[in-house]
Protein backbone atom coordinates (compact mmCIF):
# COMPACT_ATOMS: atom_id res chain seq x y z
CA UNK A 1 0.00 0.00 0.00
CA UNK A 2 1.60 3.22 -1.18
CA UNK A 3 0.42 6.66 -0.37
CA UNK A 4 1.22 9.73 -2.35
CA UNK A 5 1.69 13.14 -0.90
CA UNK A 6 -0.42 15.98 -2.24
CA UNK A 7 1.47 18.51 -4.38
CA UNK A 8 2.77 21.55 -2.49
CA UNK A 9 0.62 24.65 -2.54
CA UNK A 10 1.80 27.43 -4.87
CA UNK A 11 3.75 30.25 -3.22
CA UNK A 12 1.30 32.90 -4.35
CA UNK A 13 -1.29 31.52 -1.95
CA UNK A 14 0.91 32.32 1.05
CA UNK A 15 -1.12 33.73 3.93
CA UNK A 16 -1.13 37.51 4.18
CA UNK A 17 0.11 38.20 0.63
CA UNK A 18 -2.37 39.63 -1.83
CA UNK A 19 -1.69 39.42 -5.53
CA UNK A 20 -2.58 43.09 -6.27
CA UNK A 21 -0.16 44.26 -3.57
CA UNK A 22 2.59 42.13 -5.10
CA UNK A 23 1.97 43.56 -8.56
CA UNK A 24 1.93 47.06 -7.10
CA UNK A 25 5.35 46.36 -5.56
CA UNK A 26 6.61 45.01 -8.90
CA UNK A 27 5.35 48.09 -10.75
CA UNK A 28 6.85 50.46 -8.16
CA UNK A 29 10.23 48.74 -8.26
CA UNK A 30 10.25 48.70 -12.07
CA UNK A 31 9.35 52.39 -12.35
CA UNK A 32 11.88 53.39 -9.66
CA UNK A 33 14.56 51.28 -11.34
CA UNK A 34 13.88 52.92 -14.70
CA UNK A 35 13.99 56.39 -13.18
CA UNK A 36 17.27 55.69 -11.39
CA UNK A 37 18.82 54.25 -14.55
CA UNK A 38 17.81 57.38 -16.50
CA UNK A 39 19.04 59.74 -13.77
CA UNK A 40 22.31 57.82 -13.52
CA UNK A 41 23.06 58.60 -17.15
CA UNK A 42 22.36 62.32 -16.55
CA UNK A 43 24.97 62.41 -13.76
CA UNK A 44 27.81 61.96 -16.25
CA UNK A 45 30.12 64.65 -14.81
CA UNK A 46 29.70 63.25 -11.28
CA UNK A 47 30.74 59.62 -11.80
CA UNK A 48 30.26 58.54 -8.19
CA UNK A 49 26.66 59.75 -8.22
CA UNK A 50 26.02 58.28 -11.65
CA UNK A 51 27.46 54.91 -10.66
CA UNK A 52 25.32 54.85 -7.52
CA UNK A 53 22.15 55.55 -9.50
CA UNK A 54 23.00 52.97 -12.17
CA UNK A 55 23.66 50.29 -9.54
CA UNK A 56 20.51 51.20 -7.63
CA UNK A 57 18.41 51.15 -10.81
CA UNK A 58 19.78 47.75 -11.82
CA UNK A 59 19.11 46.36 -8.32
CA UNK A 60 15.55 47.67 -8.34
CA UNK A 61 14.88 46.25 -11.81
CA UNK A 62 16.27 42.85 -10.74
CA UNK A 63 14.14 42.91 -7.60
CA UNK A 64 11.06 43.74 -9.68
CA UNK A 65 11.67 40.66 -11.84
CA UNK A 66 12.33 38.45 -8.79
CA UNK A 67 9.25 39.65 -6.90
CA UNK A 68 7.13 39.12 -10.01
CA UNK A 69 8.16 35.47 -10.05
CA UNK A 70 6.67 34.65 -6.63
CA UNK A 71 9.70 35.47 -4.54
CA UNK A 72 10.07 34.20 -0.99
CA UNK A 73 9.06 36.38 1.93
CA UNK A 74 12.69 37.32 2.69
CA UNK A 75 13.13 38.85 -0.76
CA UNK A 76 9.95 40.88 -0.32
CA UNK A 77 11.31 42.23 2.95
CA UNK A 78 14.61 43.07 1.26
CA UNK A 79 12.77 44.94 -1.51
CA UNK A 80 10.72 46.88 1.05
CA UNK A 81 13.84 47.74 3.08
CA UNK A 82 15.72 48.90 -0.04
CA UNK A 83 12.80 51.07 -1.11
CA UNK A 84 12.50 52.61 2.36
CA UNK A 85 16.26 53.26 2.48
CA UNK A 86 16.14 55.01 -0.90
CA UNK A 87 13.31 57.28 0.28
CA UNK A 88 15.17 58.07 3.52
CA UNK A 89 18.41 58.92 1.67
CA UNK A 90 16.52 61.08 -0.82
CA UNK A 91 14.75 62.98 1.98
CA UNK A 92 17.98 63.40 3.95
CA UNK A 93 19.84 64.92 0.99
CA UNK A 94 17.09 67.51 0.55
CA UNK A 95 16.84 68.50 4.23
CA UNK A 96 17.99 72.06 4.95
CA UNK A 97 21.15 72.48 6.96
CA UNK A 98 22.83 69.26 5.88
CA UNK A 99 26.01 69.93 3.92
CA UNK A 100 25.77 67.58 0.95
CA UNK A 101 25.76 68.05 -2.79
CA UNK A 102 21.98 68.56 -2.66
CA UNK A 103 22.49 72.12 -3.91
CA UNK A 104 23.95 70.73 -7.13
CA UNK A 105 21.15 68.23 -7.70
CA UNK A 106 17.47 69.10 -7.69
CA UNK A 107 14.72 66.60 -6.89
CA UNK A 108 14.57 65.38 -10.50
CA UNK A 109 18.25 65.43 -11.47
CA UNK A 110 21.25 67.68 -11.92
CA UNK A 111 21.02 71.16 -13.34
CA UNK A 112 22.10 70.83 -16.94
CA UNK A 113 23.59 74.32 -17.21
CA UNK A 114 25.68 74.32 -14.06
CA UNK A 115 26.30 70.94 -12.47
CA UNK A 116 29.05 72.45 -10.35
CA UNK A 117 26.77 74.85 -8.50
CA UNK A 118 28.56 74.08 -5.23
CA UNK A 119 31.38 76.29 -6.62
CA UNK A 120 29.19 79.34 -7.22
CA UNK A 121 31.24 81.43 -4.81
CA UNK A 122 34.21 81.05 -7.18
CA UNK A 123 34.58 82.38 -10.69
CA UNK A 124 32.62 80.19 -13.11
CA UNK A 125 34.96 78.06 -15.14
CA UNK A 126 37.89 78.42 -12.75
CA UNK A 127 36.52 75.58 -10.62
CA UNK A 128 36.40 73.36 -13.68
CA UNK A 129 40.07 74.04 -14.42
CA UNK A 130 39.31 75.78 -17.71
CA UNK A 131 41.90 77.95 -19.46
CA UNK A 132 41.64 81.65 -18.57
CA UNK A 133 39.92 82.66 -21.83
CA UNK A 134 37.25 79.98 -21.47
CA UNK A 135 36.79 80.90 -17.79
CA UNK A 136 36.29 84.55 -18.79
CA UNK A 137 33.61 83.52 -21.27
CA UNK A 138 31.88 81.45 -18.59
CA UNK A 139 31.98 84.42 -16.21
CA UNK A 140 30.49 86.62 -18.90
CA UNK A 141 27.65 84.15 -19.50
CA UNK A 142 27.00 83.90 -15.77
CA UNK A 143 26.77 87.69 -15.48
CA UNK A 144 24.38 87.77 -18.42
CA UNK A 145 22.14 85.17 -16.78
CA UNK A 146 22.10 87.16 -13.54
CA UNK A 147 21.39 90.38 -15.42
CA UNK A 148 24.76 91.94 -14.56
CA UNK A 149 26.87 94.25 -16.71
CA UNK A 150 27.94 93.04 -20.13
CA UNK A 151 31.49 94.34 -20.02
CA UNK A 152 34.02 92.18 -21.79
CA UNK A 153 37.61 91.86 -20.67
CA UNK A 154 40.06 93.02 -23.32
CA UNK A 155 41.38 89.50 -23.95
CA UNK A 156 37.92 88.11 -24.78
CA UNK A 157 37.14 90.36 -27.75
CA UNK A 158 38.81 88.02 -30.21
CA UNK A 159 36.65 85.07 -29.02
CA UNK A 160 33.22 86.62 -28.72
CA UNK A 161 31.71 88.55 -31.64
CA UNK A 162 30.89 92.10 -30.64
CA UNK A 163 27.54 93.50 -31.69
CA UNK A 164 27.47 97.05 -32.91
CA UNK A 165 25.27 99.34 -30.81
CA UNK A 166 21.98 100.25 -32.45
CA UNK A 167 22.35 103.29 -34.67
CA UNK A 168 20.32 106.37 -33.94
CA UNK A 169 18.80 108.41 -36.72
CA UNK A 170 20.53 111.79 -37.08
PDB file of C-alpha atoms in Angstrom:
ATOM      1  CA  UNK A   1       0.000   0.000   0.000  1.00  0.00           C
ATOM      2  CA  UNK A   2       1.599   3.215  -1.183  1.00  0.00           C
ATOM      3  CA  UNK A   3       0.421   6.662  -0.367  1.00  0.00           C
ATOM      4  CA  UNK A   4       1.218   9.730  -2.353  1.00  0.00           C
ATOM      5  CA  UNK A   5       1.693  13.137  -0.903  1.00  0.00           C
ATOM      6  CA  UNK A   6      -0.416  15.978  -2.241  1.00  0.00           C
ATOM      7  CA  UNK A   7       1.473  18.510  -4.383  1.00  0.00           C
ATOM      8  CA  UNK A   8       2.773  21.552  -2.493  1.00  0.00           C
ATOM      9  CA  UNK A   9       0.617  24.648  -2.537  1.00  0.00           C
ATOM     10  CA  UNK A  10       1.800  27.433  -4.867  1.00  0.00           C
ATOM     11  CA  UNK A  11       3.746  30.245  -3.220  1.00  0.00           C
ATOM     12  CA  UNK A  12       1.295  32.901  -4.347  1.00  0.00           C
ATOM     13  CA  UNK A  13      -1.292  31.519  -1.949  1.00  0.00           C
ATOM     14  CA  UNK A  14       0.905  32.320   1.046  1.00  0.00           C
ATOM     15  CA  UNK A  15      -1.118  33.734   3.927  1.00  0.00           C
ATOM     16  CA  UNK A  16      -1.127  37.507   4.182  1.00  0.00           C
ATOM     17  CA  UNK A  17       0.112  38.197   0.625  1.00  0.00           C
ATOM     18  CA  UNK A  18      -2.366  39.630  -1.829  1.00  0.00           C
ATOM     19  CA  UNK A  19      -1.690  39.420  -5.529  1.00  0.00           C
ATOM     20  CA  UNK A  20      -2.582  43.090  -6.271  1.00  0.00           C
ATOM     21  CA  UNK A  21      -0.163  44.259  -3.567  1.00  0.00           C
ATOM     22  CA  UNK A  22       2.588  42.129  -5.095  1.00  0.00           C
ATOM     23  CA  UNK A  23       1.974  43.564  -8.559  1.00  0.00           C
ATOM     24  CA  UNK A  24       1.934  47.063  -7.098  1.00  0.00           C
ATOM     25  CA  UNK A  25       5.350  46.364  -5.556  1.00  0.00           C
ATOM     26  CA  UNK A  26       6.612  45.008  -8.897  1.00  0.00           C
ATOM     27  CA  UNK A  27       5.350  48.089 -10.747  1.00  0.00           C
ATOM     28  CA  UNK A  28       6.847  50.456  -8.158  1.00  0.00           C
ATOM     29  CA  UNK A  29      10.234  48.740  -8.261  1.00  0.00           C
ATOM     30  CA  UNK A  30      10.254  48.695 -12.066  1.00  0.00           C
ATOM     31  CA  UNK A  31       9.354  52.388 -12.351  1.00  0.00           C
ATOM     32  CA  UNK A  32      11.875  53.389  -9.660  1.00  0.00           C
ATOM     33  CA  UNK A  33      14.558  51.277 -11.338  1.00  0.00           C
ATOM     34  CA  UNK A  34      13.875  52.916 -14.699  1.00  0.00           C
ATOM     35  CA  UNK A  35      13.988  56.391 -13.179  1.00  0.00           C
ATOM     36  CA  UNK A  36      17.275  55.694 -11.394  1.00  0.00           C
ATOM     37  CA  UNK A  37      18.822  54.251 -14.552  1.00  0.00           C
ATOM     38  CA  UNK A  38      17.809  57.376 -16.496  1.00  0.00           C
ATOM     39  CA  UNK A  39      19.036  59.745 -13.772  1.00  0.00           C
ATOM     40  CA  UNK A  40      22.306  57.820 -13.524  1.00  0.00           C
ATOM     41  CA  UNK A  41      23.057  58.598 -17.147  1.00  0.00           C
ATOM     42  CA  UNK A  42      22.361  62.315 -16.548  1.00  0.00           C
ATOM     43  CA  UNK A  43      24.966  62.413 -13.763  1.00  0.00           C
ATOM     44  CA  UNK A  44      27.814  61.962 -16.252  1.00  0.00           C
ATOM     45  CA  UNK A  45      30.122  64.654 -14.815  1.00  0.00           C
ATOM     46  CA  UNK A  46      29.703  63.249 -11.283  1.00  0.00           C
ATOM     47  CA  UNK A  47      30.740  59.623 -11.800  1.00  0.00           C
ATOM     48  CA  UNK A  48      30.259  58.538  -8.189  1.00  0.00           C
ATOM     49  CA  UNK A  49      26.658  59.746  -8.218  1.00  0.00           C
ATOM     50  CA  UNK A  50      26.017  58.277 -11.655  1.00  0.00           C
ATOM     51  CA  UNK A  51      27.461  54.906 -10.658  1.00  0.00           C
ATOM     52  CA  UNK A  52      25.321  54.845  -7.520  1.00  0.00           C
ATOM     53  CA  UNK A  53      22.152  55.548  -9.496  1.00  0.00           C
ATOM     54  CA  UNK A  54      22.998  52.972 -12.169  1.00  0.00           C
ATOM     55  CA  UNK A  55      23.663  50.285  -9.537  1.00  0.00           C
ATOM     56  CA  UNK A  56      20.506  51.198  -7.630  1.00  0.00           C
ATOM     57  CA  UNK A  57      18.409  51.148 -10.808  1.00  0.00           C
ATOM     58  CA  UNK A  58      19.778  47.746 -11.820  1.00  0.00           C
ATOM     59  CA  UNK A  59      19.115  46.356  -8.325  1.00  0.00           C
ATOM     60  CA  UNK A  60      15.548  47.673  -8.343  1.00  0.00           C
ATOM     61  CA  UNK A  61      14.876  46.247 -11.806  1.00  0.00           C
ATOM     62  CA  UNK A  62      16.271  42.849 -10.741  1.00  0.00           C
ATOM     63  CA  UNK A  63      14.136  42.906  -7.596  1.00  0.00           C
ATOM     64  CA  UNK A  64      11.060  43.738  -9.681  1.00  0.00           C
ATOM     65  CA  UNK A  65      11.670  40.660 -11.836  1.00  0.00           C
ATOM     66  CA  UNK A  66      12.332  38.452  -8.795  1.00  0.00           C
ATOM     67  CA  UNK A  67       9.247  39.647  -6.901  1.00  0.00           C
ATOM     68  CA  UNK A  68       7.128  39.123 -10.010  1.00  0.00           C
ATOM     69  CA  UNK A  69       8.164  35.467 -10.051  1.00  0.00           C
ATOM     70  CA  UNK A  70       6.667  34.651  -6.628  1.00  0.00           C
ATOM     71  CA  UNK A  71       9.702  35.473  -4.544  1.00  0.00           C
ATOM     72  CA  UNK A  72      10.069  34.203  -0.990  1.00  0.00           C
ATOM     73  CA  UNK A  73       9.057  36.377   1.931  1.00  0.00           C
ATOM     74  CA  UNK A  74      12.689  37.323   2.693  1.00  0.00           C
ATOM     75  CA  UNK A  75      13.133  38.850  -0.756  1.00  0.00           C
ATOM     76  CA  UNK A  76       9.950  40.878  -0.320  1.00  0.00           C
ATOM     77  CA  UNK A  77      11.309  42.235   2.955  1.00  0.00           C
ATOM     78  CA  UNK A  78      14.615  43.068   1.260  1.00  0.00           C
ATOM     79  CA  UNK A  79      12.774  44.938  -1.507  1.00  0.00           C
ATOM     80  CA  UNK A  80      10.724  46.878   1.047  1.00  0.00           C
ATOM     81  CA  UNK A  81      13.840  47.735   3.080  1.00  0.00           C
ATOM     82  CA  UNK A  82      15.723  48.898  -0.041  1.00  0.00           C
ATOM     83  CA  UNK A  83      12.804  51.075  -1.114  1.00  0.00           C
ATOM     84  CA  UNK A  84      12.502  52.608   2.363  1.00  0.00           C
ATOM     85  CA  UNK A  85      16.260  53.262   2.475  1.00  0.00           C
ATOM     86  CA  UNK A  86      16.135  55.013  -0.904  1.00  0.00           C
ATOM     87  CA  UNK A  87      13.310  57.277   0.278  1.00  0.00           C
ATOM     88  CA  UNK A  88      15.175  58.072   3.517  1.00  0.00           C
ATOM     89  CA  UNK A  89      18.413  58.920   1.670  1.00  0.00           C
ATOM     90  CA  UNK A  90      16.523  61.078  -0.825  1.00  0.00           C
ATOM     91  CA  UNK A  91      14.754  62.984   1.979  1.00  0.00           C
ATOM     92  CA  UNK A  92      17.984  63.403   3.946  1.00  0.00           C
ATOM     93  CA  UNK A  93      19.838  64.921   0.986  1.00  0.00           C
ATOM     94  CA  UNK A  94      17.090  67.514   0.551  1.00  0.00           C
ATOM     95  CA  UNK A  95      16.839  68.495   4.228  1.00  0.00           C
ATOM     96  CA  UNK A  96      17.985  72.056   4.946  1.00  0.00           C
ATOM     97  CA  UNK A  97      21.154  72.482   6.956  1.00  0.00           C
ATOM     98  CA  UNK A  98      22.831  69.258   5.882  1.00  0.00           C
ATOM     99  CA  UNK A  99      26.005  69.926   3.918  1.00  0.00           C
ATOM    100  CA  UNK A 100      25.774  67.577   0.951  1.00  0.00           C
ATOM    101  CA  UNK A 101      25.757  68.049  -2.794  1.00  0.00           C
ATOM    102  CA  UNK A 102      21.984  68.564  -2.662  1.00  0.00           C
ATOM    103  CA  UNK A 103      22.485  72.122  -3.913  1.00  0.00           C
ATOM    104  CA  UNK A 104      23.949  70.729  -7.128  1.00  0.00           C
ATOM    105  CA  UNK A 105      21.148  68.229  -7.696  1.00  0.00           C
ATOM    106  CA  UNK A 106      17.471  69.098  -7.687  1.00  0.00           C
ATOM    107  CA  UNK A 107      14.721  66.600  -6.886  1.00  0.00           C
ATOM    108  CA  UNK A 108      14.571  65.385 -10.496  1.00  0.00           C
ATOM    109  CA  UNK A 109      18.245  65.427 -11.466  1.00  0.00           C
ATOM    110  CA  UNK A 110      21.248  67.676 -11.921  1.00  0.00           C
ATOM    111  CA  UNK A 111      21.025  71.164 -13.338  1.00  0.00           C
ATOM    112  CA  UNK A 112      22.104  70.834 -16.936  1.00  0.00           C
ATOM    113  CA  UNK A 113      23.594  74.318 -17.215  1.00  0.00           C
ATOM    114  CA  UNK A 114      25.682  74.317 -14.057  1.00  0.00           C
ATOM    115  CA  UNK A 115      26.297  70.937 -12.474  1.00  0.00           C
ATOM    116  CA  UNK A 116      29.055  72.447 -10.353  1.00  0.00           C
ATOM    117  CA  UNK A 117      26.774  74.851  -8.497  1.00  0.00           C
ATOM    118  CA  UNK A 118      28.564  74.083  -5.231  1.00  0.00           C
ATOM    119  CA  UNK A 119      31.381  76.293  -6.620  1.00  0.00           C
ATOM    120  CA  UNK A 120      29.189  79.335  -7.221  1.00  0.00           C
ATOM    121  CA  UNK A 121      31.243  81.426  -4.808  1.00  0.00           C
ATOM    122  CA  UNK A 122      34.207  81.053  -7.182  1.00  0.00           C
ATOM    123  CA  UNK A 123      34.581  82.383 -10.688  1.00  0.00           C
ATOM    124  CA  UNK A 124      32.617  80.187 -13.106  1.00  0.00           C
ATOM    125  CA  UNK A 125      34.964  78.058 -15.137  1.00  0.00           C
ATOM    126  CA  UNK A 126      37.888  78.423 -12.749  1.00  0.00           C
ATOM    127  CA  UNK A 127      36.517  75.581 -10.620  1.00  0.00           C
ATOM    128  CA  UNK A 128      36.405  73.357 -13.684  1.00  0.00           C
ATOM    129  CA  UNK A 129      40.066  74.044 -14.422  1.00  0.00           C
ATOM    130  CA  UNK A 130      39.308  75.779 -17.706  1.00  0.00           C
ATOM    131  CA  UNK A 131      41.903  77.952 -19.457  1.00  0.00           C
ATOM    132  CA  UNK A 132      41.637  81.653 -18.572  1.00  0.00           C
ATOM    133  CA  UNK A 133      39.923  82.661 -21.830  1.00  0.00           C
ATOM    134  CA  UNK A 134      37.246  79.981 -21.467  1.00  0.00           C
ATOM    135  CA  UNK A 135      36.794  80.898 -17.795  1.00  0.00           C
ATOM    136  CA  UNK A 136      36.293  84.547 -18.791  1.00  0.00           C
ATOM    137  CA  UNK A 137      33.610  83.521 -21.274  1.00  0.00           C
ATOM    138  CA  UNK A 138      31.881  81.452 -18.588  1.00  0.00           C
ATOM    139  CA  UNK A 139      31.983  84.416 -16.208  1.00  0.00           C
ATOM    140  CA  UNK A 140      30.486  86.622 -18.904  1.00  0.00           C
ATOM    141  CA  UNK A 141      27.651  84.153 -19.501  1.00  0.00           C
ATOM    142  CA  UNK A 142      26.996  83.896 -15.766  1.00  0.00           C
ATOM    143  CA  UNK A 143      26.775  87.691 -15.477  1.00  0.00           C
ATOM    144  CA  UNK A 144      24.382  87.766 -18.417  1.00  0.00           C
ATOM    145  CA  UNK A 145      22.135  85.165 -16.777  1.00  0.00           C
ATOM    146  CA  UNK A 146      22.098  87.161 -13.542  1.00  0.00           C
ATOM    147  CA  UNK A 147      21.393  90.380 -15.420  1.00  0.00           C
ATOM    148  CA  UNK A 148      24.757  91.942 -14.562  1.00  0.00           C
ATOM    149  CA  UNK A 149      26.867  94.254 -16.708  1.00  0.00           C
ATOM    150  CA  UNK A 150      27.944  93.036 -20.126  1.00  0.00           C
ATOM    151  CA  UNK A 151      31.487  94.341 -20.016  1.00  0.00           C
ATOM    152  CA  UNK A 152      34.016  92.182 -21.788  1.00  0.00           C
ATOM    153  CA  UNK A 153      37.605  91.857 -20.668  1.00  0.00           C
ATOM    154  CA  UNK A 154      40.063  93.020 -23.317  1.00  0.00           C
ATOM    155  CA  UNK A 155      41.383  89.502 -23.946  1.00  0.00           C
ATOM    156  CA  UNK A 156      37.922  88.112 -24.775  1.00  0.00           C
ATOM    157  CA  UNK A 157      37.137  90.360 -27.747  1.00  0.00           C
ATOM    158  CA  UNK A 158      38.805  88.019 -30.206  1.00  0.00           C
ATOM    159  CA  UNK A 159      36.655  85.067 -29.017  1.00  0.00           C
ATOM    160  CA  UNK A 160      33.218  86.623 -28.718  1.00  0.00           C
ATOM    161  CA  UNK A 161      31.713  88.552 -31.641  1.00  0.00           C
ATOM    162  CA  UNK A 162      30.895  92.101 -30.642  1.00  0.00           C
ATOM    163  CA  UNK A 163      27.539  93.499 -31.694  1.00  0.00           C
ATOM    164  CA  UNK A 164      27.465  97.052 -32.908  1.00  0.00           C
ATOM    165  CA  UNK A 165      25.274  99.339 -30.810  1.00  0.00           C
ATOM    166  CA  UNK A 166      21.980 100.250 -32.446  1.00  0.00           C
ATOM    167  CA  UNK A 167      22.352 103.286 -34.669  1.00  0.00           C
ATOM    168  CA  UNK A 168      20.316 106.374 -33.942  1.00  0.00           C
ATOM    169  CA  UNK A 169      18.803 108.408 -36.719  1.00  0.00           C
ATOM    170  CA  UNK A 170      20.527 111.785 -37.078  1.00  0.00           C
TER     171      UNK A 170
END
